Coordinates of C-alpha atoms in Angstrom, one line a residue:
M1 CA -13.2 35.0 -17.1
E2 CA -16.7 36.4 -17.5
L3 CA -19.7 34.2 -18.5
N4 CA -20.0 36.2 -21.8
S5 CA -16.4 35.3 -22.7
I6 CA -17.2 31.6 -22.2
N7 CA -20.3 31.9 -24.4
D8 CA -18.3 33.7 -27.1
I9 CA -15.7 31.0 -27.0
A10 CA -18.4 28.3 -27.3
A11 CA -19.8 30.1 -30.3
F12 CA -16.4 30.4 -32.0
V13 CA -15.6 26.7 -31.5
A14 CA -19.1 25.6 -32.7
A15 CA -18.8 27.8 -35.8
V16 CA -15.4 26.2 -36.7
R17 CA -16.7 22.7 -36.1
A18 CA -19.9 23.3 -38.0
G19 CA -18.3 25.2 -40.9
S20 CA -21.0 27.9 -40.8
Y21 CA -22.8 30.3 -38.5
T22 CA -26.1 28.8 -39.4
R23 CA -25.2 25.2 -38.4
A24 CA -23.5 26.5 -35.3
A25 CA -26.6 28.4 -34.3
V26 CA -28.7 25.2 -34.6
T27 CA -26.2 23.3 -32.4
L28 CA -26.2 26.0 -29.7
G29 CA -29.9 26.8 -29.9
L30 CA -29.2 30.4 -30.9
T31 CA -29.9 32.6 -33.9
R32 CA -27.3 33.0 -36.7
S33 CA -27.0 36.7 -35.8
A34 CA -26.2 35.9 -32.1
V35 CA -23.4 33.5 -33.2
G36 CA -22.0 36.2 -35.5
K37 CA -22.1 38.9 -32.7
S38 CA -20.3 36.5 -30.3
I39 CA -17.4 35.9 -32.6
V40 CA -17.1 39.6 -33.5
R41 CA -17.1 40.4 -29.7
L42 CA -14.4 37.8 -29.2
E43 CA -12.2 39.2 -32.0
T44 CA -12.7 42.7 -30.7
R45 CA -11.6 41.7 -27.2
L46 CA -8.5 39.9 -28.5
G47 CA -7.6 42.5 -31.1
V48 CA -7.1 39.9 -33.8
R49 CA -9.1 38.4 -36.7
L50 CA -10.0 34.7 -36.0
L51 CA -12.0 33.8 -39.1
N52 CA -11.9 34.5 -42.8
R53 CA -15.6 34.8 -43.8
T54 CA -17.1 34.4 -47.2
T55 CA -20.7 33.9 -48.2
R56 CA -20.1 30.2 -48.6
S57 CA -17.4 29.2 -46.1
L58 CA -15.4 30.0 -43.0
S59 CA -11.7 29.4 -42.6
L60 CA -9.3 30.0 -39.7
T61 CA -6.6 32.6 -39.7
D62 CA -3.2 31.7 -38.2
E63 CA -4.3 33.4 -34.9
G64 CA -7.7 31.7 -35.2
R65 CA -6.1 28.3 -35.5
I66 CA -4.1 28.8 -32.3
M67 CA -7.2 30.2 -30.5
Y68 CA -9.3 27.3 -31.7
E69 CA -7.0 24.6 -30.3
R70 CA -6.8 26.3 -26.9
C71 CA -10.5 27.0 -26.7
R72 CA -11.5 23.5 -27.8
Q73 CA -9.4 22.1 -24.9
I74 CA -10.9 24.6 -22.4
L75 CA -14.4 23.6 -23.4
E76 CA -13.6 19.9 -23.1
D77 CA -12.1 20.5 -19.7
L78 CA -15.2 22.3 -18.6
E79 CA -17.4 19.5 -19.9
E80 CA -15.4 17.0 -17.9
V81 CA -15.7 19.0 -14.7
D82 CA -19.4 19.3 -15.3
S83 CA -19.7 15.5 -15.7
T84 CA -17.7 14.8 -12.6
M85 CA -19.8 17.1 -10.5
A86 CA -23.0 15.7 -11.9
L87 CA -21.9 12.2 -10.8
R88 CA -21.2 13.6 -7.3
R89 CA -24.7 15.0 -7.2
V90 CA -26.2 11.6 -7.8
V91 CA -28.0 10.5 -4.6
P92 CA -26.8 7.0 -3.6
T93 CA -29.6 4.5 -3.2
G94 CA -30.0 0.9 -2.4
R95 CA -28.6 -1.5 0.2
L96 CA -25.0 -1.9 1.3
K97 CA -23.8 -5.1 2.7
L98 CA -20.5 -4.8 4.6
T99 CA -18.4 -6.9 7.0
A100 CA -15.5 -6.2 9.3
S101 CA -13.8 -7.9 12.3
Q102 CA -15.9 -7.9 15.5
S103 CA -13.9 -5.5 17.6
F104 CA -12.7 -3.1 14.9
G105 CA -16.1 -3.0 13.4
Q106 CA -17.9 -2.1 16.6
R107 CA -15.3 0.5 17.7
H108 CA -14.6 2.2 14.4
I109 CA -16.8 1.1 11.5
L110 CA -20.2 1.3 13.2
P111 CA -19.9 5.0 13.8
L112 CA -19.1 5.5 10.1
V113 CA -22.1 3.5 9.2
G114 CA -24.2 5.8 11.3
E115 CA -22.7 8.8 9.5
Y116 CA -23.3 7.1 6.1
L117 CA -27.0 6.6 6.9
R118 CA -27.4 10.2 8.1
Q119 CA -25.8 11.6 5.0
W120 CA -27.9 9.6 2.6
P121 CA -31.4 8.8 3.8
E122 CA -32.3 6.7 0.8
L123 CA -29.7 4.1 1.7
Q124 CA -29.9 1.0 3.9
A125 CA -27.1 -1.1 5.3
D126 CA -26.6 -4.7 6.4
V127 CA -23.6 -5.0 8.7
S128 CA -21.9 -8.2 9.8
F129 CA -19.0 -8.1 12.4
S130 CA -17.1 -11.4 12.6
D131 CA -13.6 -12.5 13.3
R132 CA -13.7 -15.2 10.7
Y133 CA -12.5 -14.7 7.1
V134 CA -15.5 -13.8 5.0
D135 CA -15.6 -14.5 1.3
I136 CA -17.6 -11.5 0.3
V137 CA -18.2 -12.7 -3.3
E138 CA -19.6 -16.1 -2.1
E139 CA -21.6 -14.5 0.8
G140 CA -23.0 -11.6 -1.1
F141 CA -21.2 -8.7 0.6
D142 CA -20.2 -5.4 -1.1
I143 CA -17.3 -4.3 1.1
A144 CA -15.0 -5.9 3.7
I145 CA -12.7 -3.9 5.9
R146 CA -9.7 -6.1 6.7
I147 CA -6.6 -5.8 8.9
G148 CA -3.5 -7.6 7.8
D149 CA -5.1 -10.0 5.3
E150 CA -2.7 -10.4 2.4
R151 CA -4.8 -12.8 0.2
D152 CA -4.6 -11.9 -3.5
D153 CA -8.1 -12.3 -4.9
S154 CA -8.6 -11.3 -8.5
R155 CA -12.4 -11.0 -8.0
L156 CA -11.9 -8.1 -5.6
L157 CA -10.7 -4.5 -5.7
S158 CA -8.5 -3.7 -2.7
R159 CA -7.1 -0.4 -1.4
T160 CA -4.9 0.2 1.6
I161 CA -6.3 3.1 3.6
G162 CA -4.0 2.9 6.7
W163 CA -1.9 0.9 9.0
Q164 CA -2.4 -0.6 12.4
Q165 CA 0.6 -1.2 14.7
V166 CA 0.7 -4.6 16.3
V167 CA 2.1 -5.0 19.8
T168 CA 3.1 -8.0 21.9
C169 CA 1.8 -7.7 25.4
A170 CA 0.6 -9.6 28.5
S171 CA -0.8 -8.8 32.0
P172 CA 1.5 -7.8 34.8
E173 CA 0.4 -10.8 36.8
Y174 CA 1.3 -13.2 33.9
L175 CA 4.7 -11.6 33.4
Q176 CA 5.5 -11.8 37.1
R177 CA 4.6 -15.4 37.1
K178 CA 6.3 -16.4 33.8
G179 CA 9.0 -13.8 33.3
I180 CA 9.4 -11.1 30.6
P181 CA 10.5 -12.3 27.1
Q182 CA 13.6 -10.4 25.9
R183 CA 13.8 -11.9 22.4
P184 CA 11.2 -13.5 20.1
E185 CA 12.8 -16.9 20.8
D186 CA 11.8 -16.5 24.5
L187 CA 8.2 -17.0 23.4
F188 CA 8.8 -20.7 23.2
N189 CA 8.6 -20.7 27.0
H190 CA 5.4 -18.7 27.2
D191 CA 1.7 -19.3 26.8
N192 CA 0.8 -17.6 23.5
L193 CA -2.8 -16.8 22.6
F194 CA -4.0 -17.0 19.0
L195 CA -7.0 -15.7 17.1
A196 CA -8.5 -18.9 15.6
G197 CA -9.6 -18.8 12.0
V198 CA -7.9 -15.6 11.1
M199 CA -4.2 -16.2 11.8
R200 CA -4.1 -19.7 10.4
R201 CA -0.3 -19.6 10.4
R202 CA 1.4 -19.5 13.8
D203 CA 3.9 -16.8 12.8
W204 CA 4.2 -13.5 14.6
K205 CA 6.2 -10.8 12.8
F206 CA 8.6 -8.5 14.4
K207 CA 10.3 -5.4 12.9
T208 CA 14.0 -5.6 13.8
P209 CA 17.0 -3.4 12.7
E210 CA 17.9 -6.2 10.3
G211 CA 14.5 -6.3 8.7
I212 CA 11.2 -8.2 9.3
Y213 CA 11.6 -11.3 11.5
S214 CA 8.9 -13.9 11.2
F215 CA 8.8 -16.2 14.2
D216 CA 6.8 -19.4 14.3
C217 CA 5.3 -19.3 17.8
P218 CA 3.8 -22.2 19.7
G219 CA 0.3 -21.6 20.9
R220 CA -1.5 -22.8 23.9
L221 CA -5.0 -21.3 23.5
N222 CA -6.9 -20.5 20.3
I223 CA -9.9 -18.2 20.5
D224 CA -12.2 -17.2 17.7
S225 CA -12.9 -13.7 19.1
A226 CA -10.4 -10.8 19.4
E227 CA -12.3 -9.3 22.4
A228 CA -12.2 -12.7 24.1
M229 CA -8.5 -13.0 23.4
R230 CA -7.9 -9.6 24.9
E231 CA -9.9 -10.5 28.0
S232 CA -7.9 -13.7 28.3
A233 CA -4.7 -11.7 28.3
L234 CA -6.1 -9.3 30.9
A235 CA -7.0 -12.4 33.0
G236 CA -3.4 -13.6 32.9
F237 CA -3.8 -16.5 30.4
G238 CA -0.8 -15.6 28.3
V239 CA 0.8 -13.4 25.7
I240 CA -1.1 -11.8 22.8
N241 CA 0.1 -10.1 19.6
M242 CA -2.7 -7.7 18.6
P243 CA -3.3 -4.3 17.0
T244 CA -3.1 -1.2 19.1
Y245 CA -6.8 -0.3 18.6
L246 CA -7.5 -3.2 20.9
T247 CA -4.7 -2.8 23.4
A248 CA -3.7 0.9 23.6
E249 CA -6.1 1.8 26.4
D250 CA -5.1 -1.3 28.5
I251 CA -1.4 -0.5 28.0
K252 CA -2.0 3.1 29.0
T253 CA -3.7 2.1 32.2
G254 CA -1.1 -0.6 33.0
R255 CA -3.5 -3.5 32.7
L256 CA -1.4 -4.9 29.8
V257 CA 2.4 -4.5 29.5
P258 CA 4.1 -4.4 26.1
V259 CA 7.1 -6.7 25.7
L260 CA 9.7 -6.9 23.0
G261 CA 9.0 -3.2 22.8
P262 CA 11.0 -2.0 19.8
L263 CA 10.0 -5.0 17.7
I264 CA 6.7 -3.5 16.5
W265 CA 5.0 -4.7 13.3
S266 CA 2.3 -2.9 11.4
R267 CA -0.6 -4.6 9.5
S268 CA -2.4 -3.0 6.6
L269 CA -5.9 -1.7 6.9
S270 CA -7.7 -2.4 3.6
V271 CA -11.0 -1.8 2.0
C272 CA -11.9 -4.8 -0.2
S273 CA -14.9 -4.6 -2.6
T274 CA -16.5 -6.6 -5.3
R275 CA -15.9 -5.3 -8.9
A276 CA -19.6 -4.6 -9.5
S277 CA -20.1 -0.9 -8.9
S278 CA -23.0 0.7 -7.1
T279 CA -23.7 4.2 -5.7
S280 CA -24.1 2.7 -2.2
R281 CA -20.7 1.1 -2.3
R282 CA -19.0 4.1 -3.8
A283 CA -20.5 6.4 -1.2
F284 CA -19.3 4.3 1.7
A285 CA -15.9 3.7 0.2
G286 CA -15.6 7.5 -0.1
L287 CA -16.3 7.9 3.6
L288 CA -13.6 5.3 4.5
I289 CA -11.0 6.8 2.3
C290 CA -11.6 10.3 3.8
W291 CA -11.7 8.8 7.4

């Protein structure tokens, strides 16, 4: 559709709404003559009469009534598109405060923060990586990236953006010493390592052909750092149940060996944010969703 056609449609809709060419001209910032010419041009192009004109009033013909309803919707849709794109053109400003787990944050979120700051020079970011649970409302954060946390908090908006597989594994030396568990129940006879402060419950979940199996494991060592727990497993301290972003490379090189292989569980990867909106938060959330 040519630009002139859009302008002619706008003149037609404005004339119907205003009830006269004169008032439509004021609304559009045009002359009365220009409005009249636009409508004549539109009628000529369509080959139908749209308006009944008298010196005192305008009224729609049957064809004009159909045309008006369609054109009104077209113009409203165009206005909505224009508003949406205008919002996208707003340059985000301010300071973003975000938190994520130590290992996942350093490996995956920090590069995104760098991209975020490169895209929008007017933004600043405060980043905290911690393996403890962070109450972002109480501690003044805008966004938290969480893995496997299922807390229902009405103060927050939460969106799942992906899944992380969780694998049970141990070092070859440990398995040679203690044996390879064949069933979840065998973990009762093993040294199981837990991430303190995050997995407050001692249950590891396994996906079996019968459904999800939750097993309450005994634990011998609690560590408040995921990286330290991984290092402990590499050193032969015991069995870990951790996301593949931490263990995949070690498994690939043989430094860790997966056990209970088919029984793999996935944890959600979620973006949690406060309900207060800001351009800085929306900009980073957009990066995460497109990640």
